[in-house]
XYZ file of C-alpha atoms in Angstrom:
261
model
C 7.784 9.691 -20.156
C 10.628 10.692 -22.570
C 11.108 13.969 -20.670
C 11.839 12.360 -17.308
C 14.018 9.650 -18.896
C 16.208 12.272 -20.569
C 17.182 13.747 -17.184
C 18.937 10.569 -15.978
C 22.673 10.035 -16.311
C 23.169 7.064 -18.620
C 24.915 3.726 -18.230
C 26.057 1.565 -21.146
C 25.585 -2.142 -21.779
C 29.301 -2.721 -21.183
C 29.080 -1.024 -17.793
C 25.976 -3.073 -17.015
C 28.116 -6.221 -17.202
C 29.545 -5.205 -13.829
C 26.042 -5.567 -12.374
C 24.999 -8.816 -14.073
C 23.746 -10.357 -10.775
C 23.201 -13.800 -12.249
C 23.026 -15.172 -8.686
C 20.771 -12.802 -6.773
C 17.669 -12.083 -4.744
C 14.672 -10.604 -6.550
C 11.848 -8.539 -5.098
C 8.915 -7.640 -7.337
C 6.338 -4.881 -7.047
C 3.210 -4.367 -9.139
C 1.516 -1.021 -9.648
C -0.472 1.110 -12.065
C 1.556 2.639 -14.889
C 0.544 6.115 -13.680
C 2.979 5.749 -10.744
C 5.989 5.133 -12.985
C 6.617 8.845 -13.533
C 6.587 9.592 -9.800
C 9.036 6.766 -9.094
C 11.406 7.915 -11.826
C 11.352 11.466 -10.466
C 12.405 10.193 -7.040
C 15.164 7.996 -8.517
C 16.985 10.579 -10.672
C 19.685 11.436 -8.140
C 20.519 7.894 -7.012
C 20.274 5.884 -10.240
C 21.613 5.840 -13.777
C 19.529 4.657 -16.711
C 20.524 2.086 -19.319
C 20.884 3.576 -22.798
C 21.271 1.446 -25.941
C 21.947 3.136 -29.289
C 20.455 6.362 -27.990
C 17.284 4.665 -26.742
C 16.253 4.462 -23.099
C 13.263 2.143 -23.449
C 14.118 -1.407 -24.550
C 11.620 -3.806 -26.179
C 11.814 -7.474 -25.150
C 10.316 -10.728 -26.412
C 10.172 -13.974 -24.424
C 9.251 -17.506 -25.443
C 8.512 -19.908 -22.567
C 8.756 -23.694 -22.657
C 7.201 -26.299 -20.407
C 6.495 -30.028 -20.271
C 3.231 -31.413 -21.738
C 1.654 -31.504 -18.262
C 3.018 -28.019 -17.476
C 5.157 -29.244 -14.593
C 7.015 -25.934 -14.253
C 3.796 -23.908 -14.133
C 2.207 -26.303 -11.624
C 5.224 -26.261 -9.323
C 5.251 -22.460 -9.245
C 1.481 -22.146 -8.792
C 1.601 -24.657 -5.933
C 4.121 -22.473 -4.111
C 7.199 -24.706 -4.313
C 10.282 -22.656 -3.516
C 12.618 -24.856 -5.570
C 11.501 -24.279 -9.137
C 12.702 -23.560 -12.653
C 11.704 -21.775 -15.843
C 13.025 -22.245 -19.380
C 12.785 -19.478 -21.933
C 14.331 -17.767 -24.912
C 14.745 -14.076 -24.102
C 15.218 -11.759 -27.089
C 16.630 -8.252 -26.815
C 15.014 -6.650 -29.836
C 17.287 -3.610 -30.202
C 20.531 -5.583 -30.079
C 19.169 -8.537 -32.064
C 20.460 -10.979 -29.429
C 18.598 -13.996 -28.064
C 19.559 -16.308 -25.205
C 18.320 -19.705 -24.120
C 17.941 -19.377 -20.350
C 17.268 -21.584 -17.353
C 16.202 -19.718 -14.205
C 16.418 -21.637 -10.947
C 15.021 -20.356 -7.668
C 16.043 -22.097 -4.458
C 14.369 -22.327 -1.067
C 16.568 -19.499 0.255
C 14.997 -17.035 -2.178
C 18.032 -16.804 -4.444
C 17.690 -16.852 -8.214
C 20.413 -18.271 -10.440
C 20.221 -17.727 -14.191
C 22.234 -19.782 -16.678
C 22.149 -18.806 -20.325
C 23.740 -19.324 -23.713
C 23.318 -17.473 -27.027
C 20.662 -18.878 -29.335
C 21.662 -18.263 -32.941
C 19.279 -17.451 -35.783
C 16.299 -17.149 -33.460
C 13.594 -14.939 -34.949
C 11.122 -13.781 -32.284
C 8.708 -12.685 -35.010
C 8.502 -16.171 -36.552
C 5.332 -17.699 -35.133
C 5.821 -20.940 -37.087
C 9.142 -21.930 -35.528
C 7.864 -24.804 -33.251
C 11.181 -25.400 -31.481
C 11.776 -28.927 -30.233
C 14.926 -29.718 -28.276
C 16.234 -32.713 -30.170
C 19.852 -33.237 -31.225
C 18.881 -32.806 -34.858
C 22.047 -30.882 -35.737
C 25.259 -29.667 -34.125
C 23.685 -26.383 -32.983
C 20.763 -28.075 -31.238
C 23.085 -30.587 -29.630
C 24.725 -27.641 -27.862
C 21.318 -26.476 -26.635
C 20.434 -29.998 -25.506
C 23.726 -30.349 -23.649
C 23.149 -26.983 -21.969
C 19.650 -27.994 -20.834
C 20.748 -31.425 -19.662
C 23.400 -29.725 -17.514
C 21.161 -27.118 -15.883
C 17.572 -28.341 -16.184
C 15.766 -30.781 -13.880
C 13.463 -31.892 -16.703
C 14.041 -33.928 -19.854
C 14.694 -31.415 -22.693
C 13.040 -33.825 -25.140
C 9.689 -33.206 -23.437
C 9.751 -29.421 -23.764
C 7.358 -27.547 -26.026
C 6.459 -23.901 -26.645
C 3.710 -22.634 -24.340
C 3.602 -18.838 -24.074
C 5.146 -15.694 -25.514
C 5.180 -12.182 -24.155
C 6.327 -8.763 -25.269
C 7.011 -5.760 -23.095
C 9.046 -2.585 -22.791
C 11.685 -2.183 -20.112
C 13.434 0.686 -18.366
C 16.569 -0.376 -16.466
C 18.037 1.625 -13.583
C 21.386 0.958 -11.882
C 22.405 2.518 -8.589
C 25.579 4.566 -8.631
C 27.414 2.002 -6.487
C 26.582 -0.691 -9.081
C 25.252 -3.076 -6.455
C 21.693 -3.372 -7.740
C 19.493 -3.120 -10.790
C 15.890 -2.006 -10.971
C 13.787 -2.915 -13.994
C 10.416 -1.383 -14.804
C 8.368 -3.407 -17.300
C 5.227 -2.074 -18.954
C 3.128 -2.570 -22.064
C 2.865 -6.329 -21.484
C 1.268 -8.499 -24.152
C 0.767 -12.263 -23.893
C 0.069 -14.866 -26.553
C -0.784 -18.381 -25.395
C 0.473 -20.877 -27.965
C -1.766 -23.657 -26.644
C -5.068 -21.737 -26.528
C -4.311 -18.999 -29.097
C -5.644 -16.469 -26.623
C -3.975 -13.039 -26.541
C -4.032 -10.510 -23.727
C -2.769 -6.932 -23.374
C -1.953 -5.617 -19.900
C -1.455 -1.937 -20.709
C -2.189 -0.425 -17.304
C 0.131 -2.607 -15.221
C 3.799 -1.958 -14.447
C 6.096 -4.552 -12.873
C 9.063 -3.265 -10.913
C 11.811 -5.680 -9.962
C 14.699 -5.043 -7.609
C 17.666 -7.325 -8.279
C 20.571 -7.342 -5.860
C 23.202 -9.614 -4.413
C 21.729 -10.470 -1.044
C 19.697 -7.940 0.953
C 21.943 -4.885 0.737
C 20.478 -1.453 1.601
C 18.479 -0.072 -1.305
C 17.408 3.517 -1.989
C 14.586 2.392 -4.265
C 12.918 0.512 -1.385
C 12.307 3.803 0.443
C 10.944 5.401 -2.714
C 8.535 2.528 -3.297
C 7.425 2.829 0.331
C 6.782 6.542 -0.129
C 4.577 5.814 -3.128
C 2.832 2.951 -1.278
C 3.896 0.431 -3.883
C 3.945 -2.917 -2.095
C 5.840 -6.138 -2.927
C 3.846 -8.703 -4.872
C 4.909 -11.901 -6.549
C 4.596 -11.721 -10.326
C 5.899 -14.367 -12.699
C 5.181 -13.330 -16.278
C 5.007 -16.970 -17.285
C 2.632 -18.014 -14.499
C 0.382 -14.935 -14.584
C 0.295 -14.856 -18.389
C -0.527 -18.563 -18.565
C -3.274 -18.330 -15.942
C -4.948 -15.377 -17.647
C -4.908 -16.966 -21.103
C -5.782 -20.575 -20.235
C -8.975 -21.051 -18.242
C -8.245 -24.742 -17.680
C -5.202 -24.127 -15.483
C -5.356 -24.385 -11.709
C -4.758 -20.937 -10.207
C -6.182 -21.074 -6.658
C -3.003 -19.972 -4.944
C -2.421 -16.955 -7.205
C -6.037 -15.717 -7.233
C -5.240 -12.744 -4.906
C -2.585 -11.607 -7.407
C -4.965 -12.075 -10.326
C -7.580 -9.967 -8.514
C -5.024 -7.225 -7.876
C -4.068 -7.191 -11.553
C -7.738 -6.977 -12.485
C -8.167 -3.989 -10.159
C -5.166 -2.188 -11.663
C -6.415 -2.884 -15.175
C -9.863 -1.462 -14.440
C -8.816 2.144 -13.843
């Protein structure tokens, strides 16, 4: 893996700001990690690779929130096109964390609103964040959630964490980003069940609208097909046997197949 990554021209975080795509369409693909190398070989000429402090693989941590009855999970699992997720996304190398609300509409567009979350330690398992206006800092978070979230922030609790590594590619025209996530690990805060998904890679194409994309042809060549994959929904379903998951069972079976070889 390091050998193929070193061949790519690099792009910096500052340059990546030009391709933030906070209002975008997302297409996800799920495959075995063994196909990552082949995809990267095909992409060398058309894409640049994000480099941070000399590193080309970035570790991430995510903490997901939901209501006590898991309204956000249930809406997604039931196939509602208008849905939301709330999370704290931590970029381990930069030490930055953001409180984020992701909203998907019935036209397939994803809008992400976020604000910095100060003094958040992703390694602190005893944090038990509750969104109450207990101090000036949390009032800012509450105000942010009340502005962008359809649910009462006071009802939110921690439900799931995940960790993964990410490779980020940007096309030379800076009109799209491609992320490749691998090494997924889930920890369910409600059930205390942990799960490693070492053999699965999630590829996500993020672009403004449905502009032509070189990576789509490469994925076709490698017979990597689109497949819905929400880390929150899949991670929750696989670590909590009491959750309804009828609609996503085909995806769960596919993940099981990939994990078995």
